[in-house]
Amino acid sequence: MKKIFGYVAALCLLAPMSGWAQRTHVRAAERLLQAEKPNYSEIRRLLGLAEAHEETKADPYTYYIRGLVDHQLYKAEYRKLTTPGIPGDTATMFRHVVDELPAWLRADSLDQRPNAQGRVQPRFTKRIQDFLKEDAPKMYDAGLFYLDHKDYARASRAFDYALQAQRLLLPAGERVLKADSTTANLAYYALVSAYTGKLYPEVIRLGKEYRDLSTNQNEVYQFIARSHLAQQDTLGALPLLEEGARRFPKTTFFFGKLISIHQAQGNYKAAVALIDEAIKAAPTNPNLLVLRGNVYFMAQDWVHATEVYKQVLKLSPDNYDALFNLGQVYYNQAVSLLANPLATKLDEHKAKDYFRQSLPHLEAAYKRSPDQVRELLGNVYYRLGLEQRYAELHQEKQ
């Protein structure tokens, strides 16, 4: 009986002693950091043991020291780079200043938990903030460094961490970033880096958090919408496109994509209604009118398409889209008549007239974009019996 009791007592002592041992590992790691030449391999090994243990993996002290390791490595590299005659590595310096943040975010999160009495008494947040007052701007610099080297994943991460560092620097009880110039620029650079690198899931994640804090919001909304579309996520893109159309009515991208989606779904009335809403804000915008004509074109409503394209050409006589599309409208009407097996001589006469009407518009469009227009224009020349012009057109291609 005494043996059993002694065995149970030993088990009761084992768990708290084990946790105590892991905290000792963290303290040992901190002492090693203070050495003249710290053994970083041993420091990381000790911290790894602490992070793997049930008690110390939830202790902010563990992650405070983990962040302090990268902070110290960053400072060591920074001193080399700023001391004449001592070689240093800029990429290494920036890597460490960025890498310090995840551990410190974890430390701060654990530090904000209420104690047994329900009070929040952080032990490390103030120390972390003191370091970040100097280090947060360096994270911004790291992002610019990576962006300059076209390492878009690291650049986006650095800008994102710089934003999170700004949040961590806010007074106690505040964790919502304010839309100042620093935040706006960081948010924009984080998004533009991710988008340029085609990191579409990251663009979407960053967009949810920072799109309304960023500078250049018109462009940012386009980045996020395009990222959804790049992943074939029409449902996710729609709210961004609708909000972009509402906020930036003079930007045809949002309306254009919305219209394309409605067209693909065969919902032409909704597409026209969207354009009409945009035209209210910019009644003389030829690009919006072209979009309206394109909807009718897709619906094969040739009468309304012709009216709209002519309206565009009154406002902008050299508008390539209106010229080419109007030429296609006339061409399609002619071909439709001739494709009818019951076509009469009168239909053939009307078709030829449509070909004649398409000709000046296609010739004007050809001057702007020969490669795109050449084949259609050649067909019109052929249909009208203009062999010389047809031959000259194909000689130009050669």
Short mmCIF file of C-alpha atoms in Angstrom, two decimals:
data_model
loop_
_atom_site.label_atom_id
_atom_site.label_comp_id
_atom_site.label_asym_id
_atom_site.label_seq_id
_atom_site.Cartn_x
_atom_site.Cartn_y
_atom_site.Cartn_z
CA MET A 1 0.00 0.00 0.00
CA LYS A 2 2.85 2.40 0.87
CA LYS A 3 4.52 1.64 -2.46
CA ILE A 4 1.34 2.51 -4.38
CA PHE A 5 0.90 5.73 -2.42
CA GLY A 6 4.51 6.70 -3.07
CA TYR A 7 4.11 6.01 -6.81
CA VAL A 8 0.97 8.21 -7.04
CA ALA A 9 2.73 10.98 -5.12
CA ALA A 10 5.63 10.83 -7.51
CA LEU A 11 3.25 11.18 -10.49
CA CYS A 12 1.61 14.19 -8.88
CA LEU A 13 5.01 15.86 -8.60
CA LEU A 14 6.10 14.94 -12.12
CA ALA A 15 3.74 17.18 -14.14
CA PRO A 16 4.51 20.50 -12.42
CA MET A 17 8.22 19.71 -12.36
CA SER A 18 8.10 19.03 -16.10
CA GLY A 19 6.50 22.43 -16.77
CA TRP A 20 9.06 24.05 -14.46
CA ALA A 21 11.82 22.39 -16.48
CA GLN A 22 10.49 23.87 -19.71
CA ARG A 23 10.37 27.36 -18.19
CA THR A 24 13.96 26.79 -17.15
CA HIS A 25 14.73 26.14 -20.81
CA VAL A 26 13.29 29.54 -21.73
CA ARG A 27 15.30 31.26 -18.99
CA ALA A 28 18.42 29.46 -20.18
CA ALA A 29 17.73 30.63 -23.74
CA GLU A 30 17.40 34.21 -22.49
CA ARG A 31 20.74 33.96 -20.62
CA LEU A 32 22.44 32.59 -23.74
CA LEU A 33 21.12 35.54 -25.72
CA GLN A 34 23.00 37.85 -23.36
CA ALA A 35 26.33 36.17 -24.10
CA GLU A 36 28.98 37.99 -26.11
CA LYS A 37 28.67 35.34 -28.86
CA PRO A 38 25.24 33.74 -28.46
CA ASN A 39 24.86 30.10 -29.49
CA TYR A 40 21.73 30.54 -31.58
CA SER A 41 21.43 26.85 -32.45
CA GLU A 42 21.22 25.96 -28.76
CA ILE A 43 18.87 28.87 -28.08
CA ARG A 44 16.47 27.69 -30.78
CA ARG A 45 16.69 24.10 -29.49
CA LEU A 46 15.72 25.17 -25.98
CA LEU A 47 12.85 27.30 -27.26
CA GLY A 48 11.68 24.42 -29.43
CA LEU A 49 11.44 22.22 -26.33
CA ALA A 50 9.41 24.91 -24.55
CA GLU A 51 7.07 25.42 -27.52
CA ALA A 52 6.40 21.68 -27.69
CA HIS A 53 5.36 21.44 -24.03
CA GLU A 54 1.71 21.82 -23.01
CA GLU A 55 2.37 24.46 -20.34
CA THR A 56 5.08 26.62 -21.83
CA LYS A 57 3.63 26.64 -25.36
CA ALA A 58 0.90 28.88 -23.92
CA ASP A 59 3.33 31.08 -21.99
CA PRO A 60 3.94 34.54 -23.53
CA TYR A 61 7.48 34.43 -22.12
CA THR A 62 8.38 31.65 -24.61
CA TYR A 63 7.36 33.71 -27.61
CA TYR A 64 8.78 36.94 -26.27
CA ILE A 65 12.21 35.31 -26.22
CA ARG A 66 11.58 33.70 -29.62
CA GLY A 67 10.95 37.15 -31.11
CA LEU A 68 13.93 38.56 -29.24
CA VAL A 69 16.20 36.06 -31.02
CA ASP A 70 15.36 37.47 -34.46
CA HIS A 71 15.42 41.03 -33.14
CA GLN A 72 18.94 40.50 -31.85
CA LEU A 73 20.08 38.89 -35.11
CA TYR A 74 18.60 41.85 -37.01
CA LYS A 75 20.44 44.34 -34.76
CA ALA A 76 23.73 42.45 -35.18
CA GLU A 77 23.44 42.59 -38.97
CA TYR A 78 22.37 46.24 -38.84
CA ARG A 79 25.49 47.16 -36.84
CA LYS A 80 27.67 45.43 -39.42
CA LEU A 81 26.06 47.33 -42.27
CA THR A 82 26.43 50.68 -40.51
CA THR A 83 30.03 50.13 -39.34
CA PRO A 84 32.68 51.06 -41.93
CA GLY A 85 34.93 48.16 -42.90
CA ILE A 86 32.64 45.41 -41.56
CA PRO A 87 30.74 43.39 -44.18
CA GLY A 88 27.05 42.78 -43.64
CA ASP A 89 24.12 41.29 -45.53
CA THR A 90 21.10 43.51 -46.21
CA ALA A 91 18.84 40.58 -47.13
CA THR A 92 19.71 38.80 -43.87
CA MET A 93 19.03 41.94 -41.86
CA PHE A 94 15.60 42.42 -43.40
CA ARG A 95 14.72 38.72 -43.07
CA HIS A 96 15.32 38.82 -39.31
CA VAL A 97 13.46 42.08 -38.69
CA VAL A 98 10.40 40.64 -40.44
CA ASP A 99 10.71 37.22 -38.76
CA GLU A 100 10.61 38.68 -35.25
CA LEU A 101 6.98 39.71 -35.56
CA PRO A 102 5.00 36.40 -35.58
CA ALA A 103 6.44 35.34 -32.22
CA TRP A 104 5.75 38.76 -30.72
CA LEU A 105 2.18 38.76 -32.00
CA ARG A 106 1.73 35.38 -30.30
CA ALA A 107 3.32 36.69 -27.10
CA ASP A 108 1.05 39.74 -27.07
CA SER A 109 -2.04 37.63 -27.73
CA LEU A 110 -1.25 35.35 -24.79
CA ASP A 111 -0.31 38.37 -22.67
CA GLN A 112 -3.81 39.84 -23.09
CA ARG A 113 -5.58 36.89 -21.47
CA PRO A 114 -7.23 37.61 -18.10
CA ASN A 115 -5.64 36.03 -15.04
CA ALA A 116 -7.49 34.00 -12.37
CA GLN A 117 -8.96 37.23 -10.99
CA GLY A 118 -10.24 38.27 -14.42
CA ARG A 119 -7.65 41.06 -14.81
CA VAL A 120 -5.37 41.62 -17.79
CA GLN A 121 -1.83 42.30 -16.61
CA PRO A 122 0.51 42.00 -19.61
CA ARG A 123 4.15 41.32 -18.78
CA PHE A 124 5.74 41.63 -22.21
CA THR A 125 3.58 43.86 -24.42
CA LYS A 126 5.28 47.09 -23.28
CA ARG A 127 8.74 45.64 -23.94
CA ILE A 128 7.67 44.44 -27.38
CA GLN A 129 6.23 47.87 -28.20
CA ASP A 130 9.52 49.51 -27.22
CA PHE A 131 11.37 47.33 -29.73
CA LEU A 132 8.76 47.80 -32.45
CA LYS A 133 8.91 51.60 -32.29
CA GLU A 134 12.27 51.24 -34.03
CA ASP A 135 11.69 47.97 -35.91
CA ALA A 136 8.27 48.61 -37.53
CA PRO A 137 9.67 51.20 -40.00
CA LYS A 138 12.41 48.70 -40.90
CA MET A 139 9.71 46.19 -41.88
CA TYR A 140 8.42 48.83 -44.30
CA ASP A 141 11.95 49.17 -45.66
CA ALA A 142 12.17 45.38 -45.95
CA GLY A 143 9.03 45.36 -48.08
CA LEU A 144 10.49 47.99 -50.41
CA PHE A 145 13.74 46.00 -50.61
CA TYR A 146 11.93 42.81 -51.61
CA LEU A 147 9.67 44.69 -54.01
CA ASP A 148 12.72 46.17 -55.71
CA HIS A 149 14.13 42.63 -56.05
CA LYS A 150 10.80 41.34 -57.44
CA ASP A 151 10.38 38.93 -54.51
CA TYR A 152 6.67 39.67 -54.30
CA ALA A 153 5.76 37.04 -51.70
CA ARG A 154 8.34 38.35 -49.21
CA ALA A 155 7.45 41.95 -50.06
CA SER A 156 3.74 41.41 -49.38
CA ARG A 157 4.55 39.59 -46.14
CA ALA A 158 6.85 42.40 -44.97
CA PHE A 159 4.27 45.12 -45.65
CA ASP A 160 1.56 43.05 -43.97
CA TYR A 161 3.76 42.53 -40.90
CA ALA A 162 4.57 46.24 -40.83
CA LEU A 163 0.81 46.88 -40.65
CA GLN A 164 0.41 44.33 -37.85
CA ALA A 165 3.31 45.95 -36.02
CA GLN A 166 1.53 49.31 -36.31
CA ARG A 167 -1.54 47.70 -34.76
CA LEU A 168 0.56 46.26 -31.92
CA LEU A 169 1.93 49.74 -31.20
CA LEU A 170 -1.55 51.13 -30.48
CA PRO A 171 -2.43 51.94 -26.84
CA ALA A 172 -3.83 49.25 -24.56
CA GLY A 173 -7.34 48.23 -25.51
CA GLU A 174 -6.98 49.50 -29.09
CA ARG A 175 -6.24 47.17 -31.97
CA VAL A 176 -8.06 48.88 -34.87
CA LEU A 177 -5.77 50.65 -37.34
CA LYS A 178 -6.59 54.21 -38.31
CA ALA A 179 -6.47 55.43 -41.89
CA ASP A 180 -3.36 57.59 -41.73
CA SER A 181 -0.82 58.01 -44.53
CA THR A 182 1.53 55.29 -43.24
CA THR A 183 -1.24 52.72 -42.96
CA ALA A 184 -2.65 53.68 -46.36
CA ASN A 185 0.70 53.25 -48.12
CA LEU A 186 1.54 49.98 -46.34
CA ALA A 187 -1.86 48.53 -47.22
CA TYR A 188 -1.47 49.52 -50.86
CA TYR A 189 2.03 48.10 -51.16
CA ALA A 190 0.99 44.84 -49.47
CA LEU A 191 -1.83 44.42 -51.97
CA VAL A 192 0.07 45.52 -55.07
CA SER A 193 2.96 43.16 -54.18
CA ALA A 194 0.65 40.20 -53.77
CA TYR A 195 -1.26 41.03 -56.96
CA THR A 196 1.89 41.54 -59.02
CA GLY A 197 3.14 38.17 -57.78
CA LYS A 198 -0.20 36.57 -58.75
CA LEU A 199 -0.73 35.53 -55.14
CA TYR A 200 -4.48 35.74 -55.57
CA PRO A 201 -5.59 34.11 -52.28
CA GLU A 202 -3.29 36.51 -50.43
CA VAL A 203 -4.72 39.51 -52.31
CA ILE A 204 -8.21 38.44 -51.26
CA ARG A 205 -7.15 37.95 -47.61
CA LEU A 206 -5.36 41.29 -47.46
CA GLY A 207 -8.25 42.97 -49.24
CA LYS A 208 -10.76 41.88 -46.61
CA GLU A 209 -8.65 43.54 -43.94
CA TYR A 210 -7.09 46.56 -45.56
CA ARG A 211 -8.97 47.59 -48.73
CA ASP A 212 -10.77 50.50 -47.07
CA LEU A 213 -7.58 51.69 -45.34
CA SER A 214 -5.47 51.67 -48.49
CA THR A 215 -4.54 54.53 -50.74
CA ASN A 216 -5.53 54.19 -54.44
CA GLN A 217 -8.73 52.38 -53.52
CA ASN A 218 -10.01 52.34 -57.09
CA GLU A 219 -6.97 50.31 -58.10
CA VAL A 220 -7.13 48.15 -54.97
CA TYR A 221 -10.75 47.17 -55.58
CA GLN A 222 -9.73 46.15 -59.09
CA PHE A 223 -6.88 44.00 -57.70
CA ILE A 224 -9.24 42.14 -55.40
CA ALA A 225 -11.99 41.67 -57.96
CA ARG A 226 -9.48 40.47 -60.57
CA SER A 227 -8.05 38.01 -58.03
CA HIS A 228 -11.49 36.49 -57.47
CA LEU A 229 -12.04 36.26 -61.21
CA ALA A 230 -8.59 34.70 -61.74
CA GLN A 231 -9.76 31.89 -59.47
CA GLN A 232 -13.06 31.54 -61.33
CA ASP A 233 -14.84 32.90 -58.25
CA THR A 234 -17.58 35.00 -59.86
CA LEU A 235 -19.65 34.94 -56.68
CA GLY A 236 -16.80 36.42 -54.67
CA ALA A 237 -16.05 39.03 -57.33
CA LEU A 238 -19.59 40.37 -57.62
CA PRO A 239 -19.71 42.36 -54.33
CA LEU A 240 -16.35 43.97 -55.15
CA LEU A 241 -17.46 44.84 -58.67
CA GLU A 242 -20.77 46.26 -57.45
CA GLU A 243 -19.08 48.33 -54.73
CA GLY A 244 -16.43 49.50 -57.20
CA ALA A 245 -19.09 50.51 -59.71
CA ARG A 246 -20.90 52.46 -57.02
CA ARG A 247 -17.82 54.23 -55.69
CA PHE A 248 -15.95 54.76 -58.96
CA PRO A 249 -18.64 55.19 -61.64
CA LYS A 250 -16.22 56.68 -64.17
CA THR A 251 -14.06 53.55 -64.15
CA THR A 252 -15.43 51.23 -66.81
CA PHE A 253 -13.65 48.12 -65.45
CA PHE A 254 -16.26 47.46 -62.76
CA PHE A 255 -19.24 47.95 -65.05
CA GLY A 256 -17.52 46.08 -67.85
CA LYS A 257 -16.93 42.99 -65.73
CA LEU A 258 -20.43 43.10 -64.23
CA ILE A 259 -21.87 43.40 -67.71
CA SER A 260 -19.75 40.48 -68.94
CA ILE A 261 -21.05 38.34 -66.08
CA HIS A 262 -24.66 39.25 -66.84
CA GLN A 263 -24.08 38.67 -70.55
CA ALA A 264 -22.60 35.24 -69.86
CA GLN A 265 -25.76 34.46 -67.90
CA GLY A 266 -27.95 35.78 -70.73
CA ASN A 267 -29.30 38.55 -68.49
CA TYR A 268 -29.10 41.41 -71.02
CA LYS A 269 -31.69 43.59 -69.31
CA ALA A 270 -29.63 43.67 -66.12
CA ALA A 271 -26.52 44.51 -68.15
CA VAL A 272 -28.24 47.46 -69.88
CA ALA A 273 -29.65 48.68 -66.56
CA LEU A 274 -26.12 48.74 -65.09
CA ILE A 275 -24.77 50.75 -67.98
CA ASP A 276 -27.64 53.21 -67.85
CA GLU A 277 -26.87 53.75 -64.16
CA ALA A 278 -23.24 54.49 -65.00
CA ILE A 279 -24.18 56.80 -67.87
CA LYS A 280 -26.16 58.96 -65.43
CA ALA A 281 -22.89 59.77 -63.68
CA ALA A 282 -20.93 60.22 -66.93
CA PRO A 283 -23.39 60.87 -69.78
CA THR A 284 -20.71 61.69 -72.35
CA ASN A 285 -18.30 58.86 -71.54
CA PRO A 286 -17.83 57.07 -74.90
CA ASN A 287 -16.47 53.92 -73.22
CA LEU A 288 -19.70 53.44 -71.29
CA LEU A 289 -21.72 53.96 -74.45
CA VAL A 290 -19.57 51.38 -76.25
CA LEU A 291 -20.35 48.92 -73.45
CA ARG A 292 -24.05 49.62 -73.93
CA GLY A 293 -23.72 48.95 -77.66
CA ASN A 294 -21.81 45.73 -76.93
CA VAL A 295 -24.67 44.41 -74.81
CA TYR A 296 -27.08 44.92 -77.68
CA PHE A 297 -24.49 43.40 -80.01
CA MET A 298 -24.29 40.23 -77.87
CA ALA A 299 -28.08 40.08 -77.79
CA GLN A 300 -28.08 40.47 -81.60
CA ASP A 301 -30.29 43.52 -81.23
CA TRP A 302 -28.79 45.16 -84.31
CA VAL A 303 -31.12 48.18 -84.36
CA HIS A 304 -30.22 49.35 -80.84
CA ALA A 305 -26.55 48.44 -81.27
CA THR A 306 -26.37 50.59 -84.42
CA GLU A 307 -28.01 53.55 -82.67
CA VAL A 308 -25.57 53.40 -79.75
CA TYR A 309 -22.41 53.01 -81.85
CA LYS A 310 -23.47 55.96 -84.01
CA GLN A 311 -23.98 57.99 -80.86
CA VAL A 312 -20.44 57.12 -79.76
CA LEU A 313 -19.00 58.18 -83.11
CA LYS A 314 -20.71 61.57 -82.83
CA LEU A 315 -18.88 62.11 -79.52
CA SER A 316 -15.64 60.42 -80.57
CA PRO A 317 -15.29 59.95 -84.37
CA ASP A 318 -12.06 57.95 -84.05
CA ASN A 319 -13.30 55.53 -81.40
CA TYR A 320 -11.88 52.20 -82.58
CA ASP A 321 -14.35 49.95 -80.74
CA ALA A 322 -17.36 51.81 -82.11
CA LEU A 323 -15.94 51.79 -85.65
CA PHE A 324 -15.06 48.10 -85.66
CA ASN A 325 -18.22 46.97 -83.87
CA LEU A 326 -20.52 49.03 -86.08
CA GLY A 327 -18.79 47.54 -89.12
CA GLN A 328 -19.45 44.09 -87.65
CA VAL A 329 -23.12 44.93 -87.02
CA TYR A 330 -23.66 45.76 -90.69
CA TYR A 331 -21.61 42.73 -91.78
CA ASN A 332 -23.56 40.35 -89.52
CA GLN A 333 -26.88 41.63 -90.79
CA ALA A 334 -25.74 41.05 -94.37
CA VAL A 335 -24.49 37.54 -93.66
CA SER A 336 -27.71 36.67 -91.79
CA LEU A 337 -29.79 37.61 -94.82
CA LEU A 338 -27.62 35.59 -97.21
CA ALA A 339 -27.58 32.55 -94.90
CA ASN A 340 -31.35 32.17 -95.27
CA PRO A 341 -31.98 29.42 -97.86
CA LEU A 342 -35.19 31.23 -98.84
CA ALA A 343 -33.39 34.55 -99.45
CA THR A 344 -34.84 36.61 -102.31
CA LYS A 345 -33.23 39.01 -104.75
CA LEU A 346 -34.45 41.81 -102.51
CA ASP A 347 -32.63 40.21 -99.55
CA GLU A 348 -29.45 39.97 -101.62
CA HIS A 349 -29.80 43.65 -102.51
CA LYS A 350 -30.24 44.56 -98.81
CA ALA A 351 -27.23 42.42 -97.87
CA LYS A 352 -25.03 44.20 -100.39
CA ASP A 353 -26.19 47.51 -98.98
CA TYR A 354 -25.19 46.36 -95.48
CA PHE A 355 -21.74 45.38 -96.78
CA ARG A 356 -21.39 48.88 -98.28
CA GLN A 357 -22.37 50.48 -94.95
CA SER A 358 -19.85 48.37 -93.06
CA LEU A 359 -16.98 49.28 -95.41
CA PRO A 360 -16.06 52.84 -94.30
CA HIS A 361 -16.21 51.87 -90.62
CA LEU A 362 -14.00 48.82 -91.09
CA GLU A 363 -11.52 50.77 -93.21
CA ALA A 364 -11.26 53.42 -90.49
CA ALA A 365 -10.81 50.71 -87.83
CA TYR A 366 -8.18 49.00 -90.02
CA LYS A 367 -5.97 52.09 -89.81
CA ARG A 368 -6.00 51.74 -86.02
CA SER A 369 -5.54 47.97 -85.74
CA PRO A 370 -4.74 46.25 -89.04
CA ASP A 371 -4.20 42.72 -87.72
CA GLN A 372 -7.55 42.57 -85.95
CA VAL A 373 -9.59 44.02 -88.80
CA ARG A 374 -7.83 42.63 -91.90
CA GLU A 375 -9.77 39.37 -92.27
CA LEU A 376 -13.21 40.94 -91.85
CA LEU A 377 -12.37 43.85 -94.14
CA GLY A 378 -11.07 41.39 -96.75
CA ASN A 379 -14.38 39.52 -96.64
CA VAL A 380 -16.26 42.76 -97.29
CA TYR A 381 -14.01 43.62 -100.24
CA TYR A 382 -14.61 40.13 -101.63
CA ARG A 383 -18.39 40.35 -101.17
CA LEU A 384 -18.47 43.72 -102.95
CA GLY A 385 -16.32 42.49 -105.81
CA LEU A 386 -13.45 44.88 -105.00
CA GLU A 387 -10.72 42.50 -106.15
CA GLN A 388 -8.00 45.16 -106.41
CA ARG A 389 -8.50 46.33 -102.84
CA TYR A 390 -8.68 42.71 -101.67
CA ALA A 391 -5.32 41.96 -103.32
CA GLU A 392 -3.72 45.13 -101.92
CA LEU A 393 -4.94 44.22 -98.44
CA HIS A 394 -3.22 40.84 -98.53
CA GLN A 395 -0.05 42.35 -100.02
CA GLU A 396 0.15 44.67 -97.03
CA LYS A 397 0.11 41.64 -94.75
CA GLN A 398 3.18 40.26 -96.50
#
